Each structure stands twice: as C-alpha cells, then as structure tokens.
XYZ file of N, CA and C in Angstrom:
384
model
N 53.715 188.113 22.706
C 54.801 187.260 23.113
C 55.929 187.390 22.101
N 57.123 187.180 22.584
C 58.277 187.100 21.682
C 59.143 185.929 22.130
N 59.934 185.441 21.212
C 60.773 184.278 21.461
C 62.121 184.536 20.817
N 63.185 184.466 21.611
C 64.530 184.709 21.116
C 65.359 183.443 21.323
N 66.131 183.084 20.314
C 66.979 181.909 20.415
C 68.389 182.248 19.961
N 69.365 181.669 20.663
C 70.773 181.870 20.348
C 71.477 180.515 20.313
N 72.248 180.300 19.246
C 73.028 179.067 19.041
C 72.147 177.824 18.992
N 71.030 177.926 18.302
C 70.139 176.785 18.110
C 70.282 176.314 16.666
N 70.806 175.106 16.507
C 71.061 174.531 15.184
C 71.786 175.532 14.299
N 71.161 175.931 13.185
C 71.821 176.845 12.255
C 71.484 178.317 12.516
N 70.824 178.609 13.627
C 70.444 179.991 13.965
C 71.402 180.517 15.034
N 72.259 181.455 14.648
C 73.155 182.077 15.615
C 72.389 182.944 16.589
N 71.512 183.786 16.056
C 70.632 184.633 16.863
C 69.376 184.897 16.045
N 68.237 184.703 16.656
C 66.976 184.970 15.974
C 65.894 185.352 16.954
N 64.914 186.079 16.469
C 63.788 186.495 17.310
C 62.509 186.401 16.499
N 61.483 185.852 17.138
C 60.153 185.768 16.535
C 59.203 186.549 17.421
N 58.489 187.493 16.846
C 57.456 188.234 17.571
C 56.101 187.646 17.230
N 55.273 187.479 18.240
C 53.919 186.979 18.068
C 52.971 188.137 18.371
N 52.628 188.934 17.361
C 51.810 190.125 17.619
C 50.390 189.752 18.055
N 49.834 190.579 18.927
C 48.458 190.401 19.378
C 47.546 191.160 18.420
N 46.569 190.459 17.866
C 45.615 191.078 16.952
C 44.603 191.898 17.728
N 43.950 192.816 17.066
C 42.931 193.646 17.725
C 41.802 192.796 18.293
N 41.583 191.606 17.735
C 40.549 190.698 18.239
C 40.992 190.002 19.518
N 42.274 190.144 19.887
C 42.791 189.538 21.101
C 43.565 188.268 20.867
N 43.511 187.704 19.689
C 44.236 186.463 19.399
C 45.586 186.735 18.783
N 46.250 185.677 18.407
C 47.552 185.794 17.776
C 47.708 184.666 16.768
N 48.046 185.027 15.558
C 48.304 184.045 14.512
C 49.648 184.407 13.901
N 50.560 183.437 13.884
C 51.887 183.684 13.339
C 52.238 182.576 12.359
N 52.699 182.960 11.202
C 53.171 182.003 10.214
C 54.681 182.110 10.108
N 55.334 180.980 9.987
C 56.791 180.969 9.815
C 57.072 180.375 8.446
N 57.728 181.145 7.614
C 58.032 180.670 6.270
C 59.443 181.102 5.898
N 59.994 180.452 4.905
C 61.332 180.797 4.438
C 61.921 179.660 3.642
N 63.077 179.922 3.090
C 63.772 178.917 2.272
C 64.255 177.756 3.139
N 64.525 176.638 2.481
C 65.096 175.500 3.193
C 66.388 175.939 3.880
N 66.570 175.498 5.126
C 67.775 175.837 5.873
C 67.761 177.202 6.524
N 66.617 177.892 6.518
C 66.568 179.246 7.072
C 66.245 179.280 8.563
N 65.910 178.116 9.166
C 65.712 178.084 10.610
C 64.296 177.816 11.084
N 63.375 177.494 10.185
C 61.979 177.256 10.588
C 61.882 176.104 11.586
N 62.500 174.985 11.282
C 62.454 173.821 12.163
C 63.195 174.112 13.460
N 64.241 174.898 13.408
C 64.980 175.272 14.615
C 64.068 175.996 15.599
N 63.233 176.880 15.102
C 62.298 177.617 15.959
C 61.304 176.656 16.596
N 60.742 175.755 15.816
C 59.760 174.803 16.327
C 60.409 173.873 17.359
N 61.606 173.367 17.062
C 62.312 172.496 18.008
C 62.644 173.243 19.298
N 63.041 174.501 19.178
C 63.374 175.305 20.360
C 62.124 175.573 21.206
N 60.993 175.838 20.568
C 59.745 176.014 21.317
C 59.361 174.734 22.055
N 59.562 173.587 21.414
C 59.272 172.308 22.068
C 60.189 172.108 23.273
N 61.463 172.461 23.144
C 62.412 172.352 24.252
C 62.013 173.290 25.392
N 61.612 174.499 25.051
C 61.178 175.455 26.071
C 59.977 174.899 26.844
N 59.055 174.301 26.129
C 57.882 173.698 26.775
C 58.306 172.589 27.728
N 59.211 171.717 27.283
C 59.707 170.639 28.145
C 60.356 171.211 29.402
N 61.156 172.233 29.226
C 61.871 172.841 30.344
C 60.900 173.461 31.341
N 59.941 174.226 30.843
C 59.020 174.942 31.723
C 58.048 174.013 32.438
N 57.800 172.830 31.897
C 56.896 171.885 32.553
C 57.646 170.892 33.428
N 58.977 170.986 33.446
C 59.776 170.107 34.291
C 59.991 168.715 33.722
N 59.699 168.543 32.439
C 59.895 167.235 31.807
C 61.394 166.933 31.683
N 61.729 165.667 31.691
C 63.106 165.248 31.485
C 63.517 165.537 30.050
N 64.670 166.174 29.890
C 65.174 166.488 28.548
C 65.818 165.243 27.968
N 65.419 164.885 26.760
C 65.985 163.690 26.133
C 67.432 163.946 25.725
N 68.207 162.877 25.618
C 69.617 162.984 25.242
C 69.781 163.638 23.873
N 68.793 163.464 22.998
C 68.890 164.030 21.650
C 68.775 165.557 21.641
N 68.347 166.163 22.739
C 68.235 167.625 22.792
C 69.584 168.306 22.600
N 70.675 167.601 22.913
C 72.003 168.167 22.716
C 72.291 168.491 21.266
N 71.573 167.835 20.353
C 71.756 168.085 18.922
C 71.223 169.452 18.498
N 70.474 170.122 19.374
C 69.937 171.448 19.042
C 70.995 172.544 19.129
N 72.073 172.294 19.874
C 73.125 173.299 20.032
C 73.916 173.406 18.727
N 74.157 174.629 18.301
C 74.923 174.887 17.083
C 76.251 174.137 17.131
N 76.620 173.509 16.029
C 77.885 172.779 15.943
C 79.040 173.735 16.269
N 79.922 173.283 17.138
C 81.064 174.098 17.549
C 80.801 174.946 18.779
N 79.568 174.954 19.277
C 79.215 175.722 20.473
C 78.908 174.769 21.620
N 79.066 175.233 22.842
C 78.773 174.426 24.021
C 77.477 174.839 24.710
N 76.997 176.049 24.390
C 75.791 176.550 25.045
C 74.793 177.086 24.022
N 73.549 177.131 24.440
C 72.498 177.792 23.676
C 71.558 178.426 24.682
N 70.803 179.425 24.245
C 69.872 180.060 25.169
C 68.552 180.369 24.475
N 67.503 180.364 25.292
C 66.154 180.685 24.841
C 65.564 181.715 25.791
N 64.842 182.669 25.233
C 64.152 183.672 26.038
C 62.758 183.857 25.482
N 61.764 183.787 26.360
C 60.375 183.992 25.951
C 59.771 185.090 26.814
N 59.043 185.985 26.177
C 58.303 187.028 26.886
C 56.828 186.724 26.706
N 56.154 186.536 27.833
C 54.731 186.213 27.836
C 53.940 187.428 28.305
N 52.870 187.746 27.605
C 52.011 188.864 27.977
C 50.922 188.366 28.915
N 50.521 189.208 29.848
C 49.501 188.845 30.825
C 48.376 189.874 30.807
N 47.185 189.427 31.117
C 46.054 190.351 31.244
C 46.100 191.093 32.574
N 46.829 190.562 33.530
C 46.881 191.125 34.867
C 47.726 192.388 34.874
N 47.100 193.515 35.069
C 47.781 194.814 35.176
C 48.725 195.103 34.021
N 48.494 194.499 32.884
C 49.327 194.705 31.693
C 50.790 194.357 31.944
N 51.051 193.406 32.796
C 52.408 192.965 33.052
C 52.796 191.883 32.072
N 54.082 191.710 31.938
C 54.620 190.624 31.129
C 55.631 189.863 31.974
N 55.913 188.665 31.553
C 56.887 187.826 32.240
C 57.948 187.420 31.228
N 59.203 187.565 31.610
C 60.311 187.172 30.748
C 61.018 185.984 31.392
N 61.087 184.872 30.660
C 61.770 183.675 31.134
C 62.963 183.423 30.221
N 64.147 183.316 30.815
C 65.373 183.046 30.054
C 66.027 181.795 30.613
N 66.545 180.971 29.720
C 67.237 179.755 30.136
C 68.441 179.525 29.235
N 69.544 179.130 29.864
C 70.758 178.792 29.128
C 71.010 177.300 29.319
N 71.304 176.635 28.238
C 71.561 175.199 28.250
C 73.037 174.957 27.956
N 73.578 173.894 28.550
C 74.966 173.498 28.315
C 74.975 172.080 27.762
N 75.735 171.907 26.691
C 75.864 170.582 26.091
C 76.936 169.806 26.843
N 76.604 168.566 27.187
C 77.551 167.721 27.910
C 77.463 166.297 27.413
N 78.186 165.416 28.076
C 78.227 164.016 27.685
C 76.880 163.322 27.762
N 76.004 163.792 28.647
C 74.693 163.166 28.832
C 73.592 163.902 28.068
N 73.956 164.754 27.131
C 72.955 165.499 26.367
C 72.971 166.967 26.724
N 71.828 167.491 27.111
C 71.667 168.916 27.374
C 71.279 169.128 28.828
N 71.974 170.046 29.491
C 71.645 170.382 30.874
C 71.279 171.842 30.987
N 70.497 172.168 31.993
C 70.102 173.554 32.224
C 71.187 174.232 33.040
N 71.704 175.324 32.502
C 72.733 176.087 33.194
C 72.127 177.126 34.096
N 71.670 178.217 33.536
C 71.119 179.308 34.325
C 69.714 179.640 33.823
N 68.821 179.926 34.756
C 67.464 180.346 34.430
C 67.171 181.645 35.171
N 66.340 182.489 34.578
C 65.889 183.681 35.291
C 64.468 184.030 34.861
N 63.762 184.654 35.789
C 62.402 185.127 35.535
C 62.368 186.591 35.930
N 61.842 187.429 35.032
C 61.709 188.860 35.293
C 60.262 189.272 35.052
N 59.774 190.197 35.872
C 58.487 190.827 35.603
C 58.761 192.109 34.844
N 57.901 192.405 33.889
C 58.080 193.574 33.043
C 56.839 194.453 33.119
N 57.041 195.756 33.149
C 55.914 196.671 33.043
C 55.351 196.663 31.637
N 56.214 196.395 30.675
C 55.848 196.252 29.272
C 56.937 195.387 28.643
N 56.695 194.818 27.451
C 57.736 193.984 26.834
C 59.065 194.705 26.619
N 59.021 196.024 26.503
C 60.249 196.786 26.278
C 60.958 197.121 27.588
N 60.260 197.057 28.726
C 60.813 197.462 30.009
C 61.134 196.230 30.844
N 62.385 195.839 30.834
C 62.805 194.643 31.554
C 63.031 194.999 33.011
N 62.366 194.274 33.886
C 62.549 194.473 35.314
C 63.704 193.651 35.838
N 64.053 193.891 37.087
C 65.105 193.135 37.745
C 64.656 191.681 37.894
N 65.551 190.719 37.701
C 65.147 189.316 37.859
C 64.579 189.058 39.250
N 63.467 188.322 39.311
C 62.887 187.970 40.603
C 63.307 186.568 41.014
N 63.731 185.772 40.053
C 64.227 184.425 40.329
C 65.438 184.178 39.434
N 66.525 183.737 40.043
C 67.705 183.322 39.271
C 68.132 181.973 39.811
N 68.268 181.017 38.940
C 68.747 179.680 39.303
C 69.976 179.419 38.462
N 71.120 179.299 39.082
C 72.366 179.069 38.353
C 72.900 177.691 38.691
N 72.639 176.727 37.809
C 73.074 175.352 38.002
C 74.532 175.151 37.611
N 75.182 176.181 37.085
C 76.566 176.031 36.649
C 77.530 176.166 37.832
N 77.039 176.665 38.960
C 77.897 176.835 40.146
C 77.576 175.723 41.134
N 78.600 175.099 41.645
C 78.420 173.973 42.544
C 78.294 174.384 43.917
C-alpha cells in the first residue's frame, strides 16, 4: 500500500510506502523531527478512514488543509490478493465555511501499483 497527501497541514506533498514483507505482513514506522509531518500523516489516514466509511466529517477537519490553501487531496493504493490487482482511491477535499467537503473522488483498478488504470468511478461534487 502507499499513501500520498497534498496540502495537509505542513506537508505540501508527501508519500508513505507500506512495503509488504516476505512473511506477508507490513510494519511501518514513522519517525522524524518535530514539525516534519508525522502527525499530519496520522490525521490524514484518520480522515481517509472517515471518508471511506461514509462517516460525517467533523467541522475541525478543515484545520487539516494547509494554511493559505483551499483544497487538499489524499490518494491510497491498496494491494489485493485477487489476481494481483490493486485499487487506487483518490479524494480531493475543499475547505468551506462548514468545515471540509468532498470535492472529487475516483477509484481505479491497477494491474500493479505502478500501472494506473482508467478510473472506473468518478464522483465530482464540485459541479452542480
């Protein structure tokens, strides 16, 4: 799995790879100096979980958007045992008066994490 975040708190652009161990599991440690983005990654993963489960986004989620920006985006690539396919989920959030709203979402099937397929689902909430 990999996780990419853009305009999240103090992280302009960042990517975390979760390598699969030969035993089949995955263990990832996040470390770094104060202010390097560790909490931003954890907060963004929590937001992604809320979004993917359909939970209501709290008004405080708007604080995750980098100061001076109106949007942020998250992309996660999930590996599957089924035919060695992967799934790529991307979501763009827009900061507004009521907190954070979902702008555009897309889901792509991948033959491998490096081979991005055509989106199979696109939801664009920014168009009325």
